[in-house]
Each structure stands twice: as structure tokens, then as C-alpha cells.
Amino acid sequence: TDLNLRKLEVLEKYNKIIQWGRKNPTRFIEEIFKIQLFDYQKWVIMNTWTTQKAVWACSRNAGKSFLGAVYIMAKTLLFPKFHTLIMATSARQSFETFSKIEDIVKKNIPSLMGTTDVFFNELLRRQVNTDGFTHDKQGYSCELYNGSEIKALVGQAKTIVGFRSHLNFYDEAGKCANEFFELTEPFTAQNASLVTGTNIDPSILPPAVPTQCV
């Protein structure tokens, strides 16, 4: 459809918010999701945001699954066609992080008050009377209108080959064997900055945020 002045103004405002959120992810989480972060959580997010690999070495009750859920929500909303895979040595563990996203979005956490419906409203609902979250034998998943997708995988590493992702999120990574990482880290091997096509000068394009393993 043709773009009129009003639509262009809306798109320009949306673009400014997205660009601002990419530069200021912790402020985006606090002001758009209305989720208050502790200082250590802000530090973890900011030091992970543009790195290729990061390890979160946190104590018990540090809220790793919660922080992972918030981090994944921000990434998938701020970057279109951003694919996240949540993995662990057991399906139950990977589902726990995914379920934390559901709990945040559906406001099922009593101690988390005043959160917005921004992420919930961006969920793609392929069928009526659904909330956008899918649970089946292949795992848990959800898609956003911007083409981003989050999947919590089921099965051992050797049975989940062939995936491509922008973010591998390993829950309880200390319990994963080296073989698990060897088989799954290549899911993020592609060069995110690679651009091909005619009449394009790649040298003038900004570098893309690298694929990640957390």
C-alpha cells in the first residue's frame, strides 16, 4: 500500500525507538517492558549485548533464567528475523527458560508488577484463540511479527542438527558436555554482516551485531 504522511510519521517514530533500544538495551527493558533491573543485571546485559561469546557465572538465586528471558525478549524484539535457540542437557531445563518468558509476558510473576503488553502484542498468532506460544513434541516456540523466533529445543545435541541461529542460549551450561557445544555452536557460524546483491557497496554498511553463544 502507498505510504501517506501519517504512516511515515508512525514508521519514523518506530524506527527511532528501535535504534534507541539497540543502543540502550537496559533502558529499553526498563522503559518499554517496565521491568526494573538490578545493577548487576544491567552490567551483565551490557557486557553481553555485542559479544560473540559470553559466560554468565552467577550464584544460586541470581535469577539467571529470568535475566536470560528478559535478554532474549529484548534481542528478538529489537532485531528482525532474529532466531534464538534455548538449549540444555534436558528438555525440562530448556523449557524452564522459555516458560520464564511466558510468565513475564502473561504477568504470572507476583513480584514483577507493572509490566507492559508490548512483547505480548508483538507475538504472531497463527490460529484464533491462541496466545502465540506453542508447545509440541518438537519443543516450545513463539514467533514475532518482525520475523524473529524463539525455540526451546528437545533432544540430545546429536539429534538437533541442521539449525541456524543468531543466539544460542545454554541454560545450566556447566552441566553440558564438550560434545554438546561442539555440535551446537556451529549453529551460529554464519557471518551476520555478510550482504550480497547488485548495486551494493558493503564497505559503507554498518557491521551487524554478531551471532552469539551465551
CSV table of C-alpha atoms in Angstrom, one decimal:
chain,number,residue,atom,x,y,z
A,1,THR,CA,0.0,0.0,0.0
A,2,ASP,CA,1.0,3.6,-0.5
A,3,LEU,CA,2.6,5.4,2.4
A,4,ASN,CA,0.9,8.6,3.4
A,5,LEU,CA,2.4,11.3,5.7
A,6,ARG,CA,0.7,9.8,8.8
A,7,LYS,CA,2.1,6.3,8.2
A,8,LEU,CA,5.6,7.7,7.5
A,9,GLU,CA,5.5,9.6,10.8
A,10,VAL,CA,4.5,6.4,12.7
A,11,LEU,CA,7.3,4.4,10.9
A,12,GLU,CA,9.8,7.1,11.7
A,13,LYS,CA,8.8,7.1,15.4
A,14,TYR,CA,9.0,3.3,15.5
A,15,ASN,CA,12.4,3.4,13.8
A,16,LYS,CA,13.8,5.9,16.3
A,17,ILE,CA,12.6,3.7,19.2
A,18,ILE,CA,14.2,0.6,17.7
A,19,GLN,CA,17.5,2.3,17.1
A,20,TRP,CA,17.5,3.8,20.6
A,21,GLY,CA,16.7,0.4,22.1
A,22,ARG,CA,19.6,-1.2,20.2
A,23,LYS,CA,22.0,1.3,21.7
A,24,ASN,CA,20.5,1.3,25.1
A,25,PRO,CA,19.1,-2.3,25.8
A,26,THR,CA,18.8,-1.9,29.6
A,27,ARG,CA,16.9,1.3,29.3
A,28,PHE,CA,14.7,-0.3,26.6
A,29,ILE,CA,13.9,-3.2,29.0
A,30,GLU,CA,13.1,-0.8,31.8
A,31,GLU,CA,11.1,1.8,29.9
A,32,ILE,CA,9.4,-0.3,27.3
A,33,PHE,CA,8.9,-3.6,29.1
A,34,LYS,CA,8.7,-1.8,32.5
A,35,ILE,CA,11.0,-4.3,34.1
A,36,GLN,CA,13.3,-2.9,36.8
A,37,LEU,CA,16.8,-4.3,36.6
A,38,PHE,CA,19.4,-4.5,39.3
A,39,ASP,CA,22.8,-3.0,38.7
A,40,TYR,CA,24.5,-6.4,38.2
A,41,GLN,CA,21.8,-7.4,35.7
A,42,LYS,CA,22.4,-4.2,33.7
A,43,TRP,CA,26.1,-4.9,33.8
A,44,VAL,CA,25.6,-8.5,32.5
A,45,ILE,CA,23.4,-7.4,29.7
A,46,MET,CA,25.6,-4.5,28.5
A,47,ASN,CA,28.7,-6.7,28.5
A,48,THR,CA,26.9,-9.4,26.6
A,49,TRP,CA,25.0,-7.4,24.1
A,50,THR,CA,27.5,-7.2,21.2
A,51,THR,CA,29.9,-10.1,22.1
A,52,GLN,CA,30.2,-13.4,20.2
A,53,LYS,CA,30.5,-15.5,23.3
A,54,ALA,CA,29.7,-14.8,26.9
A,55,VAL,CA,29.6,-16.9,30.1
A,56,TRP,CA,27.2,-15.8,32.9
A,57,ALA,CA,28.9,-17.2,36.1
A,58,CYS,CA,26.3,-16.4,38.7
A,59,SER,CA,25.5,-17.7,42.2
A,60,ARG,CA,22.3,-19.5,43.1
A,61,ASN,CA,19.2,-17.3,43.2
A,62,ALA,CA,20.8,-14.8,41.0
A,63,GLY,CA,17.9,-15.1,38.6
A,64,LYS,CA,19.8,-16.5,35.6
A,65,SER,CA,16.7,-17.9,33.9
A,66,PHE,CA,14.8,-14.6,34.4
A,67,LEU,CA,17.7,-12.5,33.1
A,68,GLY,CA,18.0,-14.8,30.1
A,69,ALA,CA,14.3,-14.5,29.4
A,70,VAL,CA,14.5,-10.7,29.5
A,71,TYR,CA,17.7,-10.6,27.4
A,72,ILE,CA,16.1,-12.9,24.7
A,73,MET,CA,12.9,-10.8,24.7
A,74,ALA,CA,14.9,-7.6,24.0
A,75,LYS,CA,17.0,-9.2,21.3
A,76,THR,CA,14.1,-10.7,19.4
A,77,LEU,CA,12.1,-7.6,19.5
A,78,LEU,CA,14.9,-5.2,18.6
A,79,PHE,CA,16.3,-7.2,15.7
A,80,PRO,CA,14.1,-8.5,12.9
A,81,LYS,CA,14.4,-12.1,11.8
A,82,PHE,CA,16.4,-12.9,14.9
A,83,HIS,CA,16.4,-16.6,15.7
A,84,THR,CA,17.1,-17.8,19.2
A,85,LEU,CA,17.6,-21.4,20.3
A,86,ILE,CA,17.4,-22.2,24.0
A,87,MET,CA,19.3,-25.4,24.8
A,88,ALA,CA,20.2,-27.5,27.8
A,89,THR,CA,21.1,-31.1,28.6
A,90,SER,CA,17.4,-31.8,29.4
A,91,ALA,CA,14.2,-30.6,27.8
A,92,ARG,CA,12.9,-29.6,31.2
A,93,GLN,CA,15.8,-27.2,31.7
A,94,SER,CA,15.4,-25.5,28.3
A,95,PHE,CA,11.7,-25.3,28.8
A,96,GLU,CA,12.2,-23.5,32.2
A,97,THR,CA,13.8,-20.5,30.5
A,98,PHE,CA,11.2,-20.4,27.8
A,99,SER,CA,8.4,-20.7,30.4
A,100,LYS,CA,10.0,-17.8,32.2
A,101,ILE,CA,9.4,-15.7,29.1
A,102,GLU,CA,5.8,-16.9,29.1
A,103,ASP,CA,5.4,-16.0,32.8
A,104,ILE,CA,6.8,-12.5,32.2
A,105,VAL,CA,4.6,-11.9,29.2
A,106,LYS,CA,1.5,-13.3,30.8
A,107,LYS,CA,2.2,-11.4,34.1
A,108,ASN,CA,2.3,-14.6,36.1
A,109,ILE,CA,5.2,-13.5,38.4
A,110,PRO,CA,3.7,-11.9,41.5
A,111,SER,CA,6.9,-10.0,42.4
A,112,LEU,CA,7.0,-8.4,38.9
A,113,MET,CA,4.5,-5.7,38.8
A,114,GLY,CA,3.5,-3.1,36.3
A,115,THR,CA,5.0,-4.8,33.2
A,116,THR,CA,3.6,-3.8,29.8
A,117,ASP,CA,2.0,-5.8,27.0
A,118,VAL,CA,4.5,-4.7,24.4
A,119,PHE,CA,6.1,-8.1,23.8
A,120,PHE,CA,2.7,-9.9,24.1
A,121,ASN,CA,1.2,-7.7,21.4
A,122,GLU,CA,4.1,-8.5,19.0
A,123,LEU,CA,3.5,-12.3,19.2
A,124,LEU,CA,2.3,-13.8,15.9
A,125,ARG,CA,-0.9,-15.8,16.4
A,126,ARG,CA,-1.4,-18.3,13.5
A,127,GLN,CA,-4.7,-19.6,14.9
A,128,VAL,CA,-7.6,-18.0,16.7
A,129,ASN,CA,-7.9,-18.4,20.5
A,130,THR,CA,-4.2,-18.8,20.9
A,131,ASP,CA,-1.7,-16.7,22.8
A,132,GLY,CA,1.2,-17.0,20.4
A,133,PHE,CA,3.1,-19.6,22.4
A,134,THR,CA,3.4,-23.2,21.0
A,135,HIS,CA,4.1,-26.4,22.9
A,136,ASP,CA,4.5,-29.6,21.0
A,137,LYS,CA,6.8,-32.6,20.6
A,138,GLN,CA,9.3,-30.5,18.7
A,139,GLY,CA,9.7,-28.2,21.7
A,140,TYR,CA,8.4,-24.8,22.8
A,141,SER,CA,8.4,-21.9,20.4
A,142,CYS,CA,7.0,-18.4,19.6
A,143,GLU,CA,7.2,-16.0,16.6
A,144,LEU,CA,7.0,-12.3,16.4
A,145,TYR,CA,5.6,-10.1,13.7
A,146,ASN,CA,9.1,-8.9,12.8
A,147,GLY,CA,10.1,-12.4,11.8
A,148,SER,CA,12.0,-13.2,14.9
A,149,GLU,CA,11.6,-16.6,16.6
A,150,ILE,CA,12.4,-18.3,19.9
A,151,LYS,CA,12.7,-22.1,20.2
A,152,ALA,CA,13.4,-24.3,23.2
A,153,LEU,CA,14.8,-27.5,21.7
A,154,VAL,CA,14.0,-31.0,22.7
A,155,GLY,CA,16.6,-33.9,22.5
A,156,GLN,CA,20.3,-34.5,22.6
A,157,ALA,CA,22.7,-32.4,20.6
A,158,LYS,CA,23.3,-35.1,18.0
A,159,THR,CA,19.5,-35.2,17.3
A,160,ILE,CA,19.0,-31.5,16.7
A,161,VAL,CA,21.4,-30.9,13.9
A,162,GLY,CA,20.8,-28.6,11.0
A,163,PHE,CA,19.6,-25.5,12.8
A,164,ARG,CA,20.8,-21.9,12.2
A,165,SER,CA,20.5,-19.2,14.9
A,166,HIS,CA,21.7,-15.8,15.9
A,167,LEU,CA,21.7,-16.7,19.6
A,168,ASN,CA,22.4,-20.0,21.3
A,169,PHE,CA,21.3,-19.6,24.9
A,170,TYR,CA,22.6,-22.5,27.0
A,171,ASP,CA,20.8,-22.9,30.3
A,172,GLU,CA,22.9,-24.6,33.0
A,173,ALA,CA,25.8,-24.7,30.6
A,174,GLY,CA,28.2,-26.0,33.3
A,175,LYS,CA,26.4,-29.4,33.0
A,176,CYS,CA,26.8,-29.6,29.2
A,177,ALA,CA,29.5,-31.9,27.9
A,178,ASN,CA,32.1,-30.6,25.4
A,179,GLU,CA,30.4,-32.6,22.7
A,180,PHE,CA,27.2,-30.7,23.2
A,181,PHE,CA,29.0,-27.4,22.5
A,182,GLU,CA,30.9,-28.9,19.5
A,183,LEU,CA,27.7,-29.9,17.8
A,184,THR,CA,25.6,-26.8,18.6
A,185,GLU,CA,28.0,-23.8,18.4
A,186,PRO,CA,28.2,-24.1,14.6
A,187,PHE,CA,24.5,-23.1,14.5
A,188,THR,CA,25.9,-19.6,14.9
A,189,ALA,CA,28.8,-19.9,12.5
A,190,GLN,CA,27.3,-17.7,9.7
A,191,ASN,CA,28.7,-14.2,9.2
A,192,ALA,CA,25.9,-11.8,10.3
A,193,SER,CA,27.5,-8.9,8.4
A,194,LEU,CA,27.6,-10.7,5.0
A,195,VAL,CA,25.5,-8.9,2.4
A,196,THR,CA,25.2,-9.8,-1.3
A,197,GLY,CA,23.4,-8.3,-4.2
A,198,THR,CA,23.8,-5.9,-7.1
A,199,ASN,CA,24.5,-2.2,-6.7
A,200,ILE,CA,25.5,-2.6,-3.1
A,201,ASP,CA,28.7,-1.3,-1.5
A,202,PRO,CA,29.3,-3.5,1.6
A,203,SER,CA,32.0,-1.1,2.8
A,204,ILE,CA,29.5,1.6,3.7
A,205,LEU,CA,27.1,-0.6,5.6
A,206,PRO,CA,27.4,-0.8,9.4
A,207,PRO,CA,28.6,-4.1,10.8
A,208,ALA,CA,25.8,-6.3,12.1
A,209,VAL,CA,25.6,-7.5,15.7
A,210,PRO,CA,27.5,-10.8,15.7
A,211,THR,CA,25.8,-14.1,16.3
A,212,GLN,CA,26.1,-15.2,19.9
A,213,CYS,CA,26.6,-18.1,22.3
A,214,VAL,CA,25.6,-17.3,25.9
